[in-house]
Coordinates of C-alpha atoms in Angstrom, one line a residue:
M1 CA -35.4 81.6 119.6
D2 CA -33.0 82.0 122.3
I3 CA -31.0 84.5 120.3
L4 CA -33.9 86.7 119.6
F5 CA -35.2 86.5 123.1
N6 CA -31.8 87.6 124.5
N7 CA -31.5 90.4 121.9
R8 CA -35.0 91.6 123.0
D9 CA -34.0 91.5 126.6
G10 CA -30.8 93.6 125.8
L11 CA -32.8 96.1 123.9
K12 CA -35.2 96.4 126.9
T13 CA -32.2 97.0 129.2
K14 CA -30.7 99.6 126.8
W15 CA -34.1 101.5 126.8
R16 CA -34.4 101.5 130.5
R17 CA -30.7 102.8 130.9
N18 CA -31.5 105.7 128.5
A19 CA -34.9 106.5 130.2
R20 CA -33.1 106.9 133.5
R21 CA -30.6 109.3 131.9
L22 CA -33.2 111.4 130.4
S23 CA -35.2 111.6 133.7
A24 CA -32.1 112.7 135.5
A25 CA -31.3 115.3 132.8
F26 CA -34.9 116.6 133.1
L27 CA -34.7 117.0 136.8
A28 CA -31.4 118.8 136.6
V29 CA -32.9 121.6 134.3
A30 CA -36.5 121.7 135.7
P31 CA -37.2 124.8 138.0
L32 CA -37.5 124.2 141.7
T33 CA -40.4 126.6 142.4
A34 CA -43.9 125.5 142.0
I35 CA -46.3 127.4 139.6
A36 CA -49.7 128.5 141.0
L37 CA -52.5 128.1 138.5
P38 CA -56.0 129.5 138.7
L39 CA -58.3 127.2 140.6
S40 CA -62.1 127.3 140.3
L41 CA -64.0 125.0 142.7
S42 CA -67.5 123.9 141.8
Q43 CA -70.3 125.4 144.0
I44 CA -72.5 122.3 143.5
P45 CA -71.8 118.6 144.0
L46 CA -69.9 117.0 141.1
F47 CA -72.4 114.3 140.7
V48 CA -75.2 116.8 139.9
G49 CA -75.2 117.0 136.1
G50 CA -76.5 120.5 135.8
A51 CA -78.2 123.6 137.5
V52 CA -81.9 123.0 138.4
D53 CA -84.2 125.9 138.9
T54 CA -85.3 126.7 142.4
N55 CA -88.8 125.5 143.3
I56 CA -90.8 127.4 145.9
V57 CA -94.5 126.9 146.9
L58 CA -96.0 130.0 148.5
T59 CA -99.2 129.5 150.5
L60 CA -100.9 132.8 151.6
D61 CA -103.1 132.9 154.7
D62 CA -106.0 135.1 153.4
S63 CA -108.5 134.1 156.0
G64 CA -110.7 136.8 157.7
S65 CA -108.4 137.3 160.7
M66 CA -105.9 138.8 158.2
H67 CA -108.1 141.7 157.9
W68 CA -107.5 142.7 161.6
E69 CA -105.4 145.6 162.6
Y70 CA -104.3 144.2 165.9
M71 CA -101.7 141.6 166.9
P72 CA -101.5 139.4 168.9
D73 CA -105.1 138.3 168.9
D74 CA -107.7 140.0 171.0
N75 CA -111.3 138.9 171.7
W76 CA -113.0 142.3 171.6
T77 CA -111.7 144.5 168.8
Y78 CA -110.7 144.0 165.1
F79 CA -109.7 147.5 163.9
A80 CA -107.8 150.5 165.1
Y81 CA -109.9 152.7 162.7
P82 CA -113.5 152.6 161.5
R83 CA -113.4 150.2 158.3
A84 CA -114.9 150.8 155.0
S85 CA -117.1 148.2 153.5
N86 CA -115.5 145.3 151.5
V87 CA -111.9 146.5 151.9
Y88 CA -110.4 143.1 151.2
S89 CA -113.3 141.0 150.0
T90 CA -117.2 140.9 150.1
S91 CA -117.3 139.8 153.7
N92 CA -117.0 142.2 156.6
Y93 CA -116.2 141.7 160.2
G94 CA -118.1 143.9 162.7
N95 CA -116.9 147.5 162.9
F96 CA -115.7 147.2 166.4
V97 CA -113.2 150.1 167.2
P98 CA -111.8 151.3 170.5
E99 CA -112.7 154.9 171.3
F100 CA -110.1 157.5 170.4
S101 CA -109.0 158.4 174.0
S102 CA -105.8 159.2 175.9
T103 CA -107.2 158.1 179.2
L104 CA -108.8 154.7 178.4
S105 CA -106.1 152.0 178.8
Y106 CA -107.2 149.7 175.9
S107 CA -107.7 152.6 173.5
V108 CA -104.2 153.6 174.2
R109 CA -102.7 150.1 173.9
V110 CA -104.4 149.4 170.5
R111 CA -102.7 152.5 169.1
S112 CA -99.3 151.9 170.6
P113 CA -96.7 149.7 168.8
Y114 CA -95.6 148.5 172.3
A115 CA -98.7 146.5 172.7
N116 CA -100.1 146.3 169.2
K117 CA -97.4 145.0 166.8
M118 CA -99.4 146.0 163.8
Y119 CA -99.7 149.7 164.7
Y120 CA -97.4 152.5 163.5
N121 CA -93.9 152.4 165.0
P122 CA -92.0 155.7 164.6
E123 CA -88.7 153.8 164.7
V124 CA -89.4 151.9 161.5
T125 CA -89.3 153.2 157.9
Y126 CA -92.4 152.1 156.1
S127 CA -91.6 151.8 152.4
P128 CA -94.3 151.2 149.7
W129 CA -94.7 147.7 148.3
K130 CA -92.6 146.2 145.6
N131 CA -94.0 145.2 142.2
H132 CA -92.9 142.0 140.4
D133 CA -90.3 143.8 138.5
N134 CA -88.7 145.3 141.7
S135 CA -90.2 148.8 141.1
S136 CA -92.1 150.4 144.0
F137 CA -95.6 151.4 144.4
P138 CA -96.0 155.2 144.9
Q139 CA -95.7 157.0 148.1
A140 CA -99.0 157.1 149.9
S141 CA -100.9 160.3 149.8
I142 CA -101.2 162.0 153.2
T143 CA -104.6 163.5 152.2
C144 CA -106.0 160.3 150.7
A145 CA -104.2 157.3 152.1
Y146 CA -105.8 154.3 150.5
H147 CA -107.6 151.6 152.8
N148 CA -106.2 149.0 150.3
P149 CA -103.9 150.0 147.5
F150 CA -105.1 147.0 145.4
K151 CA -108.6 148.1 145.7
T152 CA -108.6 151.9 145.6
S153 CA -112.3 152.0 144.9
V154 CA -113.1 151.3 148.6
G155 CA -111.7 154.8 149.5
C156 CA -109.1 156.5 151.6
R157 CA -108.4 158.3 154.7
D158 CA -107.3 162.1 155.1
L159 CA -104.5 161.9 157.7
T160 CA -104.1 165.6 157.8
N161 CA -107.5 166.7 159.3
N162 CA -110.0 165.5 161.8
N163 CA -112.2 162.6 160.7
T164 CA -115.8 162.0 161.7
Q165 CA -117.1 158.5 161.2
S166 CA -119.5 155.9 162.7
A167 CA -118.6 152.6 164.2
T168 CA -119.3 150.3 167.2
W169 CA -117.2 152.2 169.7
E170 CA -115.7 150.1 172.4
T171 CA -114.9 151.2 176.0
Y172 CA -113.0 148.7 178.2
N173 CA -113.6 149.3 181.9
G174 CA -110.9 148.5 184.4
G175 CA -107.2 148.7 183.9
A176 CA -106.0 145.1 184.3
A177 CA -105.6 142.6 181.5
G178 CA -108.7 140.7 180.8
F179 CA -111.1 143.6 181.4
P180 CA -112.5 142.6 184.7
G181 CA -114.7 145.6 184.6
G182 CA -116.5 144.5 181.4
V183 CA -117.0 146.1 178.1
T184 CA -119.5 148.7 177.0
S185 CA -120.2 149.8 173.4
S186 CA -122.2 152.5 171.6
G187 CA -122.8 153.5 168.0
G188 CA -123.0 156.8 166.4
N189 CA -120.4 159.3 165.1
R190 CA -116.9 160.2 166.6
T191 CA -114.6 162.8 165.5
F192 CA -110.8 161.9 166.0
W193 CA -107.4 162.9 164.7
P194 CA -106.2 159.9 162.6
A195 CA -102.4 160.5 162.7
Q196 CA -101.5 159.6 166.2
Y197 CA -99.8 157.0 168.3
F198 CA -98.8 156.3 171.8
R199 CA -95.3 155.9 173.1
Y200 CA -94.8 153.6 176.1
N201 CA -92.6 155.1 178.8
S202 CA -92.5 152.7 181.7
G203 CA -94.6 151.3 184.5
D204 CA -97.9 149.3 184.4
E205 CA -98.6 148.7 180.7
W206 CA -102.4 148.6 181.4
N207 CA -102.3 152.1 182.8
A208 CA -102.9 154.8 180.2
A209 CA -100.6 157.1 182.2
S210 CA -97.7 154.9 181.2
Y211 CA -97.9 156.2 177.7
T212 CA -97.4 159.5 175.9
Q213 CA -99.8 160.5 173.1
V214 CA -98.2 161.8 169.9
L215 CA -100.3 163.8 167.4
I216 CA -98.7 164.2 164.0
T217 CA -99.7 167.6 163.1
P218 CA -98.3 170.7 161.0
S219 CA -98.1 172.6 164.3
V220 CA -95.3 170.2 165.5
T221 CA -92.2 170.5 163.5
S222 CA -90.0 167.7 164.8
Y223 CA -90.6 164.1 165.9
T224 CA -88.6 161.3 167.6
G225 CA -87.6 158.7 165.0
G226 CA -84.9 156.1 165.6
P227 CA -81.7 154.7 164.4
N228 CA -83.5 152.6 161.8
R229 CA -85.3 155.5 160.2
S230 CA -83.6 155.8 156.8
D231 CA -86.1 158.4 155.6
C232 CA -85.0 161.1 158.2
G233 CA -81.2 161.0 157.7
D234 CA -78.2 159.2 156.5
T235 CA -76.8 158.4 160.1
P236 CA -78.4 157.1 163.4
A237 CA -78.0 160.6 164.8
Q238 CA -79.8 162.3 162.0
S239 CA -82.5 159.6 162.0
A240 CA -83.3 160.3 165.6
T241 CA -85.3 163.4 164.6
C242 CA -87.8 163.7 161.8
T243 CA -89.6 166.6 160.3
Y244 CA -93.3 166.8 160.1
A245 CA -93.2 166.1 156.3
Q246 CA -91.1 163.0 156.9
E247 CA -93.3 161.7 159.9
I248 CA -96.6 162.2 158.2
Q249 CA -95.4 160.6 155.0
N250 CA -94.1 157.5 156.9
F251 CA -97.4 157.3 158.8
A252 CA -99.2 157.4 155.5
N253 CA -97.2 154.6 154.1
W254 CA -97.9 152.6 157.2
Y255 CA -101.6 153.2 156.8
T256 CA -101.8 152.2 153.2
Y257 CA -99.3 149.4 153.0
Y258 CA -98.9 147.9 156.4
R259 CA -101.9 148.7 158.7
S260 CA -103.5 145.2 158.7
R261 CA -102.0 141.7 158.9
I262 CA -102.8 141.1 155.2
L263 CA -101.3 144.3 154.0
T264 CA -98.1 143.6 156.0
A265 CA -98.0 140.1 154.6
R266 CA -98.2 141.5 151.0
A267 CA -95.3 144.0 151.8
G268 CA -93.2 141.2 153.1
I269 CA -93.8 138.8 150.2
G270 CA -93.1 141.6 147.6
T271 CA -89.8 142.4 149.3
A272 CA -88.7 138.8 149.5
F273 CA -89.4 138.0 145.9
A274 CA -88.5 141.3 144.1
D275 CA -84.8 140.6 144.4
Q276 CA -84.9 137.0 143.1
G277 CA -83.9 136.0 139.6
A278 CA -86.1 134.9 136.8
N279 CA -85.0 131.3 137.1
M280 CA -87.2 130.7 140.1
R281 CA -90.3 128.5 139.8
V282 CA -93.0 129.5 142.2
G283 CA -96.3 127.7 143.0
F284 CA -98.9 129.9 144.7
G285 CA -102.0 129.1 146.6
A286 CA -104.2 130.9 149.1
I287 CA -106.2 129.3 151.9
N288 CA -109.5 131.1 151.5
V289 CA -109.9 132.4 148.0
A290 CA -111.5 131.2 144.8
P291 CA -109.2 130.2 142.0
V292 CA -107.1 133.0 140.5
S293 CA -105.2 133.3 137.3
I294 CA -101.4 133.8 137.4
D295 CA -99.7 134.1 134.0
G296 CA -102.6 132.4 132.2
W297 CA -102.8 129.4 134.8
T298 CA -105.5 129.1 137.4
R299 CA -105.4 127.1 140.5
S300 CA -108.1 124.7 139.1
E301 CA -105.8 123.7 136.3
E302 CA -103.0 122.4 138.7

């Protein structure tokens, strides 16, 4: 037993000696420079077993105030233009519209992007809505700009001619905020030029004299745009000036696709989702609407 044990120890010693010699030989011939290998780092935690589809729940505010064409809220008026019946639903707010006037302060403010963030802003390019497949709705017609592109049966507005319509026309007395002079209203028809806005200059924002009226008409060949107007030129300098054709088309797109709160919300939702991939799971709900069907599923089945 002692002999076998000693022989085994001697064999181990011999193997250790040979292993050290081989290691020294390998180090002598191995290159001294490091080799850079491709490295791919995981973009998700390693403890996650696999990719999970994104889950998003979209809840749309479709309450009646989303019909309004004024923001922020106001206690006296709802619309910048006389409304058609049932534009968005079977319910209608009172057809309260400020008079079309360049001398009445509230009439001016409602149709100026400075005071009314829903109204047409000449420094913004208004693009048609996006479809689910990222294609675009058509450019709005300048002679028949739809009140609601999803409900074309309710009619449209000719933006290239005078309009004559009836409404409850509001006149706000006094220039200060809060209308200390009271409010008067009257019915009947009014004739007005629809394609117009007011540009704020400076001074008292409740003084109509602080604004400049801009009528978009064929007789005026150039209009002030802005550096963000992509439809008037490729550079900020070119975008500063727009032709009549460019301006009236932009105004028509605003009227059809962005004029009210709900139209603007639809524009934003379409833009946000159009660029997303097909591996996104979306739950949809609305605050004030009956169950609707989406891809064969209704909200009552959830």
